[in-house]
Each structure stands twice: as structure tokens, then as C-alpha cells.
Amino acid sequence: MTSTLFDLTGQVAVITGASRGLGQYFGRALAKAGADLIVTSRHKDDLLPFVAEIEGLGRKAIPLELDVRDQGSIEAMAASVEALGQVHILVNNAGCNVRKPALEVTWDDWNLILETNLRGSFFVAQQIAKQMVPHGYGRIVNIGSVTSVFGYAGLAPYGASRGGIRQLTMSLADDWGRYGITVNCLAPGWFQTAQNKVLYENKEWVDYLIDRIPLKRPGEPHDLDGAIVFLASEASRYVTGQTLLVDGGISTGSTRASVQPPSRPDVD
């Protein structure tokens, strides 16, 4: 029973932003669970090494070009996907970030981040959901962040976009549940990616971060494998509108109430 719940054999997953980073880890996890993939990026050629890797796992992988800031590109991608047959899973992963103090954020910075992370995610989900509705089945996983529920200086537009993803997820879950489509948000904590690699080269900052994570380490990409397969599979069939934080516990607040932890719990 357990293996059946998490088995994605015969299913097709669309993953946006799959040319690098966590998008590829999501793809590997779903492929290992049995899914075939349709992967997207702004530059199709950037996907070819990953396509070869997935085919090496014995799964199919089809690369498509997609710019989530362009309505025509989203519609063209959706038309190509529809021509390939039923889609069971969407992982809405494409995103970007600009790290700046709030006083330095420009109009163009704001538009880039919100148009990519929030508007793009909505219209990709809309187009794929139109294809899921006739089949009465779908799993949509919007990729959020610990910033969906937590605020950090220097990340104002990014946090606004990820907070929006959480709210969007709940709205779409209510809208599309009647069609057998679940919509959930997977929210990673602090993971090293191509976007933030320079941060992890600063030992002082990494030590500062680790001190605030209850599990005492940043996330590793494979820490997300179980969560993405769960949300994409039958195991989560009665879970919708939820935000699943995979963050080592940093969203607990991570502020010590004492200088040293007690030697034993203060309970009998």
C-alpha cells in the first residue's frame, strides 16, 4: 500500500524553471518515483543535459521553451503540453530574486520579481489546470519559500511574491478542488542554489544562519525529495490549500530562551 501511494508510474509532470537548481532536484525525485517529465526553461538548449540525465534513469523527458513573464510564451507552452497528452502534475518552480535593502529597490526590480514569481505562477497554473479539469485529476505544487510565512530584511519584493504564492495556493485549492485538482505550496527554507551561492561563501553568515536553524544545518536539495513526491502523489489526495515548510525548523522563530539549553526538560 505504501509503495502504491507514492508511485508515479504512468504519470506526466510539468516542471518549470528546470534548467538548474531545485527544479532539477524536483524532476529527479519525480522521475525516480516513476513519472515522465516535461521540463521548461527560457532557453531550451539549457535543458538538454538534464533531459539526457532523466532519460538515463529510464524515464521520458521533453524540453520546452517558456518565459513565464510572457503571456504568449505561456500559452504556446500549454498548447505544446496539451498535444503531448494528459498532464497529471505541475511543479510551478520558475522564479527569481533581487537582494537589496528596501530603500534601494527599483520599480523594475519589483516588476521582475512579482511578474516572474507570482503572476507567472498563476497563469502557468491556469493554463495547465484547464487541461486537468476534463480529466478530473491534477496535482499542482507551487514552490514558495520560508519567506511565504517569515519576513527578512533585503527581501521585500521576494517575500511579497512568496507570500502571494501561499495566498494564491489557498484560493486555487478552493477554486479547483471540485475538479479533483489539489493545489499545495512547498516552501523550502535556506537551501544553497545558483541564485544564492555567494551567501554560502561567507562563513560568518552561514554560522549565523545555522545558529537559528533547530536542525543546525542549511537544507540539502535531497531533503525536498520526500515532500515533492508526497504532494505530487496519491499519498496527498486529501491535502489541498496547504503550505508545507521544509526548513529545518527555522520558521519556529529560532530564538533561544536561555543562554544554554537545560540539561533536562522542565517537565516531570
CSV table of C-alpha atoms in Angstrom, one decimal:
chain,number,residue,atom,x,y,z
A,1,MET,CA,0.0,0.0,0.0
A,2,THR,CA,2.7,2.5,1.0
A,3,SER,CA,4.6,2.0,-2.3
A,4,THR,CA,1.4,2.4,-4.3
A,5,LEU,CA,0.6,5.7,-2.6
A,6,PHE,CA,3.9,7.2,-3.7
A,7,ASP,CA,4.1,5.5,-7.1
A,8,LEU,CA,4.0,7.9,-10.1
A,9,THR,CA,4.4,5.4,-12.8
A,10,GLY,CA,2.5,6.4,-15.9
A,11,GLN,CA,2.1,10.0,-14.9
A,12,VAL,CA,3.4,13.1,-16.6
A,13,ALA,CA,4.8,16.1,-14.6
A,14,VAL,CA,5.5,19.6,-16.0
A,15,ILE,CA,8.3,21.3,-14.1
A,16,THR,CA,9.0,25.0,-14.8
A,17,GLY,CA,12.4,26.5,-14.3
A,18,ALA,CA,14.2,23.2,-14.7
A,19,SER,CA,17.5,24.2,-16.3
A,20,ARG,CA,19.2,24.3,-12.9
A,21,GLY,CA,18.9,24.3,-9.1
A,22,LEU,CA,16.0,22.9,-7.2
A,23,GLY,CA,13.9,22.5,-10.3
A,24,GLN,CA,16.2,19.7,-11.4
A,25,TYR,CA,16.1,18.1,-8.0
A,26,PHE,CA,12.3,18.1,-8.1
A,27,GLY,CA,12.5,16.5,-11.5
A,28,ARG,CA,14.9,13.7,-10.4
A,29,ALA,CA,12.7,12.9,-7.4
A,30,LEU,CA,9.6,12.6,-9.5
A,31,ALA,CA,11.4,10.6,-12.2
A,32,LYS,CA,12.7,8.2,-9.6
A,33,ALA,CA,9.1,7.7,-8.4
A,34,GLY,CA,8.1,6.8,-11.9
A,35,ALA,CA,7.0,10.0,-13.6
A,36,ASP,CA,7.9,11.2,-17.1
A,37,LEU,CA,8.8,14.8,-17.4
A,38,ILE,CA,8.1,17.9,-19.4
A,39,VAL,CA,10.7,20.4,-18.4
A,40,THR,CA,10.8,24.1,-19.3
A,41,SER,CA,13.3,27.0,-19.3
A,42,ARG,CA,13.7,30.3,-21.1
A,43,HIS,CA,16.4,28.7,-23.2
A,44,LYS,CA,15.5,25.2,-24.4
A,45,ASP,CA,19.1,24.2,-25.1
A,46,ASP,CA,19.9,24.7,-21.4
A,47,LEU,CA,17.6,21.7,-20.7
A,48,LEU,CA,19.3,19.2,-22.9
A,49,PRO,CA,21.9,17.9,-20.3
A,50,PHE,CA,19.1,17.4,-17.8
A,51,VAL,CA,16.9,15.7,-20.4
A,52,ALA,CA,19.7,13.2,-21.1
A,53,GLU,CA,20.1,12.6,-17.4
A,54,ILE,CA,16.4,11.8,-16.9
A,55,GLU,CA,16.5,9.5,-19.9
A,56,GLY,CA,19.4,7.7,-18.3
A,57,LEU,CA,17.1,7.0,-15.4
A,58,GLY,CA,14.8,5.2,-17.8
A,59,ARG,CA,12.1,7.9,-17.9
A,60,LYS,CA,11.0,10.2,-20.8
A,61,ALA,CA,11.8,13.9,-20.7
A,62,ILE,CA,10.7,16.6,-23.2
A,63,PRO,CA,12.2,20.1,-23.1
A,64,LEU,CA,10.0,23.1,-23.9
A,65,GLU,CA,10.8,26.8,-24.0
A,66,LEU,CA,9.0,29.0,-21.6
A,67,ASP,CA,9.3,32.6,-20.3
A,68,VAL,CA,6.8,32.9,-17.5
A,69,ARG,CA,6.8,36.7,-17.9
A,70,ASP,CA,5.4,36.5,-21.4
A,71,GLN,CA,1.7,35.6,-21.9
A,72,GLY,CA,2.3,34.3,-25.4
A,73,SER,CA,5.1,32.0,-24.2
A,74,ILE,CA,2.9,30.5,-21.5
A,75,GLU,CA,0.1,29.9,-24.0
A,76,ALA,CA,2.5,28.3,-26.5
A,77,MET,CA,4.0,26.0,-23.8
A,78,ALA,CA,0.5,25.0,-22.8
A,79,ALA,CA,-0.5,24.2,-26.3
A,80,SER,CA,2.6,22.0,-26.8
A,81,VAL,CA,1.9,20.2,-23.5
A,82,GLU,CA,-1.7,19.5,-24.5
A,83,ALA,CA,-0.5,18.0,-27.7
A,84,LEU,CA,1.6,15.5,-25.7
A,85,GLY,CA,-1.4,14.1,-23.8
A,86,GLN,CA,-2.6,14.2,-20.2
A,87,VAL,CA,-0.7,16.1,-17.6
A,88,HIS,CA,-1.1,14.8,-14.0
A,89,ILE,CA,1.4,17.1,-12.1
A,90,LEU,CA,2.6,20.7,-12.3
A,91,VAL,CA,5.5,21.9,-10.3
A,92,ASN,CA,5.4,25.7,-10.5
A,93,ASN,CA,9.1,26.3,-9.8
A,94,ALA,CA,10.3,29.1,-12.1
A,95,GLY,CA,11.4,32.1,-10.1
A,96,CYS,CA,14.0,34.8,-9.5
A,97,ASN,CA,15.2,37.2,-6.8
A,98,VAL,CA,17.0,40.5,-6.4
A,99,ARG,CA,18.5,41.1,-2.9
A,100,LYS,CA,18.5,44.8,-2.0
A,101,PRO,CA,17.6,47.0,1.0
A,102,ALA,CA,14.0,48.1,0.7
A,103,LEU,CA,15.1,51.7,0.2
A,104,GLU,CA,17.1,50.7,-2.9
A,105,VAL,CA,14.5,48.5,-4.7
A,106,THR,CA,13.6,49.9,-8.0
A,107,TRP,CA,10.3,49.8,-10.0
A,108,ASP,CA,11.9,47.4,-12.4
A,109,ASP,CA,13.2,45.2,-9.6
A,110,TRP,CA,9.7,44.9,-8.2
A,111,ASN,CA,8.2,44.1,-11.6
A,112,LEU,CA,10.8,41.5,-12.4
A,113,ILE,CA,10.3,39.5,-9.2
A,114,LEU,CA,6.5,39.8,-9.0
A,115,GLU,CA,5.9,39.1,-12.6
A,116,THR,CA,8.1,36.1,-12.6
A,117,ASN,CA,7.3,34.5,-9.2
A,118,LEU,CA,3.6,35.4,-8.7
A,119,ARG,CA,2.0,36.4,-12.0
A,120,GLY,CA,3.8,33.8,-14.0
A,121,SER,CA,2.9,31.1,-11.5
A,122,PHE,CA,-0.8,32.0,-11.7
A,123,PHE,CA,-1.0,31.9,-15.4
A,124,VAL,CA,1.0,28.8,-15.8
A,125,ALA,CA,-1.3,27.1,-13.3
A,126,GLN,CA,-4.3,28.4,-15.0
A,127,GLN,CA,-3.3,27.0,-18.4
A,128,ILE,CA,-2.3,23.6,-17.1
A,129,ALA,CA,-5.5,23.4,-14.9
A,130,LYS,CA,-7.6,23.9,-18.0
A,131,GLN,CA,-6.1,20.7,-19.2
A,132,MET,CA,-6.5,18.9,-15.9
A,133,VAL,CA,-10.2,19.7,-15.5
A,134,PRO,CA,-11.6,17.4,-18.2
A,135,HIS,CA,-9.7,14.5,-16.6
A,136,GLY,CA,-11.0,15.2,-13.1
A,137,TYR,CA,-7.5,14.9,-11.7
A,138,GLY,CA,-4.4,17.1,-11.0
A,139,ARG,CA,-1.7,17.8,-8.6
A,140,ILE,CA,-0.3,21.4,-8.6
A,141,VAL,CA,2.6,22.2,-6.4
A,142,ASN,CA,3.5,25.9,-6.2
A,143,ILE,CA,7.1,26.5,-5.0
A,144,GLY,CA,7.1,29.0,-2.2
A,145,SER,CA,9.7,29.7,0.4
A,146,VAL,CA,10.1,30.2,4.2
A,147,THR,CA,9.6,33.9,3.2
A,148,SER,CA,6.0,32.8,2.4
A,149,VAL,CA,5.4,33.0,6.2
A,150,PHE,CA,8.5,34.8,7.5
A,151,GLY,CA,9.9,38.3,6.8
A,152,TYR,CA,13.6,39.0,6.1
A,153,ALA,CA,15.3,42.4,5.5
A,154,GLY,CA,16.6,42.8,2.0
A,155,LEU,CA,13.9,40.5,0.5
A,156,ALA,CA,10.8,42.8,0.4
A,157,PRO,CA,9.6,42.1,-3.1
A,158,TYR,CA,10.7,38.5,-3.0
A,159,GLY,CA,8.8,37.9,0.3
A,160,ALA,CA,5.8,39.7,-1.1
A,161,SER,CA,5.9,37.3,-4.1
A,162,ARG,CA,6.2,34.2,-2.0
A,163,GLY,CA,3.6,35.4,0.5
A,164,GLY,CA,1.4,35.9,-2.5
A,165,ILE,CA,2.1,32.3,-3.6
A,166,ARG,CA,0.8,31.0,-0.3
A,167,GLN,CA,-2.4,33.0,-0.6
A,168,LEU,CA,-2.8,32.1,-4.3
A,169,THR,CA,-2.4,28.4,-3.4
A,170,MET,CA,-5.3,28.6,-1.0
A,171,SER,CA,-7.5,30.4,-3.4
A,172,LEU,CA,-6.8,28.0,-6.3
A,173,ALA,CA,-7.3,25.0,-4.0
A,174,ASP,CA,-10.8,26.2,-3.2
A,175,ASP,CA,-11.5,27.1,-6.9
A,176,TRP,CA,-10.3,23.8,-8.4
A,177,GLY,CA,-10.9,21.2,-5.7
A,178,ARG,CA,-14.3,20.4,-7.3
A,179,TYR,CA,-12.4,19.1,-10.3
A,180,GLY,CA,-10.2,16.7,-8.4
A,181,ILE,CA,-7.2,19.1,-8.5
A,182,THR,CA,-5.2,19.6,-5.4
A,183,VAL,CA,-3.1,22.8,-5.1
A,184,ASN,CA,-0.4,23.0,-2.4
A,185,CYS,CA,2.7,25.1,-1.7
A,186,LEU,CA,6.1,23.5,-1.0
A,187,ALA,CA,8.1,26.1,0.9
A,188,PRO,CA,11.8,25.4,1.3
A,189,GLY,CA,13.9,27.1,3.9
A,190,TRP,CA,17.5,28.1,3.4
A,191,PHE,CA,19.0,25.9,0.6
A,192,GLN,CA,22.1,26.8,-1.4
A,193,THR,CA,21.2,27.3,-5.1
A,194,ALA,CA,22.8,29.0,-8.0
A,195,GLN,CA,20.9,32.2,-7.1
A,196,ASN,CA,22.3,32.5,-3.6
A,197,LYS,CA,25.6,30.6,-3.8
A,198,VAL,CA,27.6,33.7,-2.9
A,199,LEU,CA,25.9,33.9,0.5
A,200,TYR,CA,27.2,30.5,1.5
A,201,GLU,CA,30.8,31.5,0.8
A,202,ASN,CA,30.5,33.8,3.8
A,203,LYS,CA,31.3,31.6,6.8
A,204,GLU,CA,30.2,34.2,9.4
A,205,TRP,CA,26.8,34.4,7.7
A,206,VAL,CA,26.5,30.6,7.5
A,207,ASP,CA,27.3,30.3,11.2
A,208,TYR,CA,24.7,32.9,12.0
A,209,LEU,CA,22.1,31.1,9.9
A,210,ILE,CA,22.9,27.6,11.4
A,211,ASP,CA,22.6,29.0,14.9
A,212,ARG,CA,18.9,29.9,14.1
A,213,ILE,CA,18.0,26.5,12.5
A,214,PRO,CA,16.9,24.0,15.0
A,215,LEU,CA,18.4,21.1,13.0
A,216,LYS,CA,21.7,23.1,12.9
A,217,ARG,CA,22.4,22.9,9.1
A,218,PRO,CA,21.1,24.5,5.9
A,219,GLY,CA,18.9,22.4,3.7
A,220,GLU,CA,20.4,19.9,1.2
A,221,PRO,CA,18.4,19.5,-2.0
A,222,HIS,CA,17.5,15.9,-1.4
A,223,ASP,CA,15.8,17.0,1.8
A,224,LEU,CA,13.0,18.1,-0.5
A,225,ASP,CA,12.6,14.7,-2.3
A,226,GLY,CA,10.0,13.2,0.0
A,227,ALA,CA,7.9,16.4,0.2
A,228,ILE,CA,7.7,16.8,-3.6
A,229,VAL,CA,6.8,13.2,-4.2
A,230,PHE,CA,4.2,13.3,-1.4
A,231,LEU,CA,2.5,16.4,-2.8
A,232,ALA,CA,2.5,15.0,-6.3
A,233,SER,CA,1.2,11.6,-5.4
A,234,GLU,CA,-2.0,9.8,-4.2
A,235,ALA,CA,-0.5,10.0,-0.7
A,236,SER,CA,-1.7,13.6,-0.5
A,237,ARG,CA,-5.1,13.1,-2.1
A,238,TYR,CA,-6.9,14.8,0.8
A,239,VAL,CA,-4.4,17.6,1.3
A,240,THR,CA,-5.0,20.8,-0.5
A,241,GLY,CA,-4.5,24.6,0.1
A,242,GLN,CA,-1.6,23.8,2.4
A,243,THR,CA,1.9,25.2,2.8
A,244,LEU,CA,4.4,22.5,3.6
A,245,LEU,CA,7.6,24.1,5.1
A,246,VAL,CA,10.8,22.1,4.7
A,247,ASP,CA,13.1,24.4,6.6
A,248,GLY,CA,14.9,22.6,9.4
A,249,GLY,CA,12.6,24.4,11.8
A,250,ILE,CA,13.7,28.0,11.2
A,251,SER,CA,10.1,29.1,10.9
A,252,THR,CA,9.6,28.3,14.6
A,253,GLY,CA,11.2,31.6,15.4
A,254,SER,CA,14.6,30.2,16.3
A,255,THR,CA,15.2,32.5,19.3
A,256,ARG,CA,16.7,30.9,22.3
A,257,ALA,CA,15.0,31.5,25.6
A,258,SER,CA,18.2,30.8,27.6
A,259,VAL,CA,22.0,31.0,27.0
A,260,GLN,CA,22.4,27.3,27.3
A,261,PRO,CA,19.7,24.6,26.8
A,262,PRO,CA,18.6,23.0,30.0
A,263,SER,CA,20.2,19.7,30.9
A,264,ARG,CA,16.8,18.1,31.1
A,265,PRO,CA,13.3,19.0,30.1
A,266,ASP,CA,11.5,21.2,32.6
A,267,VAL,CA,8.7,18.6,32.9
A,268,ASP,CA,8.1,15.6,35.1
